[in-house]
Short mmCIF file of N, CA and C in Angstrom, two decimals:
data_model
loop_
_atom_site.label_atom_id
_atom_site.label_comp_id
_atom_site.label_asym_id
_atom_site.label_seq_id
_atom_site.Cartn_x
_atom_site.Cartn_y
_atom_site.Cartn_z
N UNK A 280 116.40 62.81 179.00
CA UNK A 280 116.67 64.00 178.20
C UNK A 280 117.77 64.81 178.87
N UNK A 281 118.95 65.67 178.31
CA UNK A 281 119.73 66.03 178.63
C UNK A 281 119.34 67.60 178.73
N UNK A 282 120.02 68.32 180.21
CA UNK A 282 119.95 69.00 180.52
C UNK A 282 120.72 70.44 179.77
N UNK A 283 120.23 71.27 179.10
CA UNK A 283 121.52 72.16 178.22
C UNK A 283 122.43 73.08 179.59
N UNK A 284 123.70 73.08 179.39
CA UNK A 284 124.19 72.81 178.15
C UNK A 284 125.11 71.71 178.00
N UNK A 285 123.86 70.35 178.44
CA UNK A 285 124.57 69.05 178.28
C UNK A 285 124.24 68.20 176.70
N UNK A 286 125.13 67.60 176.00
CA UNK A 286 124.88 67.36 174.39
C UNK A 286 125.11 65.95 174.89
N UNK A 287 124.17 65.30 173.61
CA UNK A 287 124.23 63.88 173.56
C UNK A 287 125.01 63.47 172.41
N UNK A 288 125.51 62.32 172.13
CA UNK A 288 126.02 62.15 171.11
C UNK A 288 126.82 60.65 170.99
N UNK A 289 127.36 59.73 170.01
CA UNK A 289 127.38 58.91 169.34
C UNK A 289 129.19 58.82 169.21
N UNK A 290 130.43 58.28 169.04
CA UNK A 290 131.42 58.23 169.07
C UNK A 290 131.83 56.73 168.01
N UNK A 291 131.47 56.83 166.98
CA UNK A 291 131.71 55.69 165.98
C UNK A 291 133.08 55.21 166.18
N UNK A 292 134.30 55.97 166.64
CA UNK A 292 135.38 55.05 166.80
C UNK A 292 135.59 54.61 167.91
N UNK A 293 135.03 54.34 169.33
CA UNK A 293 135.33 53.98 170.31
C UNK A 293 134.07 53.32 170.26
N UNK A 294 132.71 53.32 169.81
CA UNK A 294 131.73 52.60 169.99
C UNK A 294 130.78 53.13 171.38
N UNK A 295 130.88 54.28 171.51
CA UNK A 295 130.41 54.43 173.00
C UNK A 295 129.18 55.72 172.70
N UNK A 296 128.51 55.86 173.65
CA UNK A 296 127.67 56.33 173.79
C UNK A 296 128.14 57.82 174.90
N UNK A 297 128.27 59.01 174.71
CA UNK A 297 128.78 59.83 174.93
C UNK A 297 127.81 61.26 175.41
N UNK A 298 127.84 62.33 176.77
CA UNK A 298 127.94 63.12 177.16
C UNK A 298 128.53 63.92 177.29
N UNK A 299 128.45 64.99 176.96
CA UNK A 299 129.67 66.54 177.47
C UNK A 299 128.90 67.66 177.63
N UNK A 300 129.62 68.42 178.93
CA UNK A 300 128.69 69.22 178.84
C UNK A 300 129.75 70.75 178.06
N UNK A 301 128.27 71.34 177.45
CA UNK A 301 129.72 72.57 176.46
C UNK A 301 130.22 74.04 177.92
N UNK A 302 129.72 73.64 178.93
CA UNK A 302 129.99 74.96 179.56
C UNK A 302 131.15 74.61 181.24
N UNK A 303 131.49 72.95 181.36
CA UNK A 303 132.32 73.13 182.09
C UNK A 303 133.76 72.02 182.17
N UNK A 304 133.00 71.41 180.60
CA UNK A 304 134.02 70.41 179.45
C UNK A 304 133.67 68.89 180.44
N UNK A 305 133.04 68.53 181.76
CA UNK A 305 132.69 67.44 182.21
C UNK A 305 132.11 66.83 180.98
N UNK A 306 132.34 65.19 180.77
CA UNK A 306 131.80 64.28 179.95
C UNK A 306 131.74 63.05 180.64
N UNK A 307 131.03 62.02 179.94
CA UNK A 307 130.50 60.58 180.44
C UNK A 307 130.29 59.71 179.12
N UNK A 308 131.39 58.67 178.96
CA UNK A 308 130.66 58.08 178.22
C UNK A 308 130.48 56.34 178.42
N UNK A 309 129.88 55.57 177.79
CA UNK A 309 129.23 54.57 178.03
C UNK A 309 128.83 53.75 176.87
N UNK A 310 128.86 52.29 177.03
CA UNK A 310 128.21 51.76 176.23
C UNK A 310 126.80 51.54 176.03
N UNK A 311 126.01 52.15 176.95
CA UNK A 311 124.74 51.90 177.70
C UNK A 311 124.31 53.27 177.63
N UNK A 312 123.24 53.76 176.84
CA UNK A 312 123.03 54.75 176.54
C UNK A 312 122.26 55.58 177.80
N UNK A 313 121.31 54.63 178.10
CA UNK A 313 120.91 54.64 179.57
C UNK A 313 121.95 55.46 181.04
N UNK A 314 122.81 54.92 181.17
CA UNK A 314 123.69 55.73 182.06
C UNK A 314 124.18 56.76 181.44
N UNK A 315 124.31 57.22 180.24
CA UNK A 315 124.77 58.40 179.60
C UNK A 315 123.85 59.50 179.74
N UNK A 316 122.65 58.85 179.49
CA UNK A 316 121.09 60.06 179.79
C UNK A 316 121.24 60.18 181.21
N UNK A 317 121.57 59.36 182.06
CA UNK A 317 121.27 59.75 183.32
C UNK A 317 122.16 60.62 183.63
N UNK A 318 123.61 60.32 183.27
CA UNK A 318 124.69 61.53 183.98
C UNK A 318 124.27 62.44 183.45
N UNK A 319 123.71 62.67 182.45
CA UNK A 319 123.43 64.23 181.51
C UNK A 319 122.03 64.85 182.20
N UNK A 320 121.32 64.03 182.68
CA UNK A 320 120.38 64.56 183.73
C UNK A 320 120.37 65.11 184.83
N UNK A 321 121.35 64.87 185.62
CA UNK A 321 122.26 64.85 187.01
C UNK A 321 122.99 65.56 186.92
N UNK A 322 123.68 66.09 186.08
CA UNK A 322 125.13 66.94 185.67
C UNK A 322 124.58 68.11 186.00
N UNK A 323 125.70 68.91 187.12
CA UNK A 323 125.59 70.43 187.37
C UNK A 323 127.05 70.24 187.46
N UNK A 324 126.87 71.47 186.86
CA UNK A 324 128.68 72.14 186.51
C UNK A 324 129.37 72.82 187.62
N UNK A 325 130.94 72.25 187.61
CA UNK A 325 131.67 72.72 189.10
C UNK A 325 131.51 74.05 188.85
N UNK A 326 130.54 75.16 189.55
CA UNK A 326 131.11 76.69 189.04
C UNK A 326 132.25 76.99 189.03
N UNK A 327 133.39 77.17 189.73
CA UNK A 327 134.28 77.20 189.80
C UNK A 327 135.29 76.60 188.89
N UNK A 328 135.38 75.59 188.36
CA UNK A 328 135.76 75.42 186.73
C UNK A 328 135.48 75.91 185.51
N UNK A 329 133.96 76.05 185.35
CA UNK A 329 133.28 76.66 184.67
C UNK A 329 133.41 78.22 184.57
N UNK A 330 134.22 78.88 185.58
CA UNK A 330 133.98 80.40 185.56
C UNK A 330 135.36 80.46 185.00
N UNK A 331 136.57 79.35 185.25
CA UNK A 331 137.92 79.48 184.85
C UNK A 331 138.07 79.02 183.45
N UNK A 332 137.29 78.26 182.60
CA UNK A 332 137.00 77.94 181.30
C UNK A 332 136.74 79.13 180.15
N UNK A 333 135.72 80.13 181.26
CA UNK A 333 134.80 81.11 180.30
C UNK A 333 136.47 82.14 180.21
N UNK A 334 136.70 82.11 181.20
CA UNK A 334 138.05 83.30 181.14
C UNK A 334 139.48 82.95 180.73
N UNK A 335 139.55 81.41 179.98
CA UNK A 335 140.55 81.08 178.95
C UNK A 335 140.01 80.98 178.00
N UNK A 336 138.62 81.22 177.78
CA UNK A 336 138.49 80.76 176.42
C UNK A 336 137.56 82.19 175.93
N UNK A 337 137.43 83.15 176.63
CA UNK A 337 136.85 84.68 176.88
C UNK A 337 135.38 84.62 176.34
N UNK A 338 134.90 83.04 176.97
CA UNK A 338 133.26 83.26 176.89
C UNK A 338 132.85 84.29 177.77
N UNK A 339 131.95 84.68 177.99
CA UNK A 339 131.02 85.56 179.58
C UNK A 339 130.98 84.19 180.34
N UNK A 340 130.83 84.78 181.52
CA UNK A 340 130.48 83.72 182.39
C UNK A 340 129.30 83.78 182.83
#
């Protein structure tokens, strides 16, 4: 199960099995859905990217 704010999801033109997370734009994707759940389990966001994301894109951080 993926950790928020990590999304799971499906990529019909590349065929892959896909991760992103929405708060520091890191993604993973895979043909193996299995390693996709796992990076999305595991995934902690660089703060430091994540704080420079919120302030180009004028989320809060």
């Amino acid at each position: 199960m993926a950790v928020p704010p990590v999304t799971l999801g499906w990529d019909d033109v590349r065929a892959l099995h896909i991760a992103r997370c929405e708060r520091c734009a890191a993604s993973c994707a895979s043909a193996l859905a299995s390693e996709v759940e796992g990076w999305a389990e595991l995934h902690r966001c660089d703060a430091e990217l994540a704080a420079l994301l919120d302030q180009i894109t004028g989320r809060a951080a």
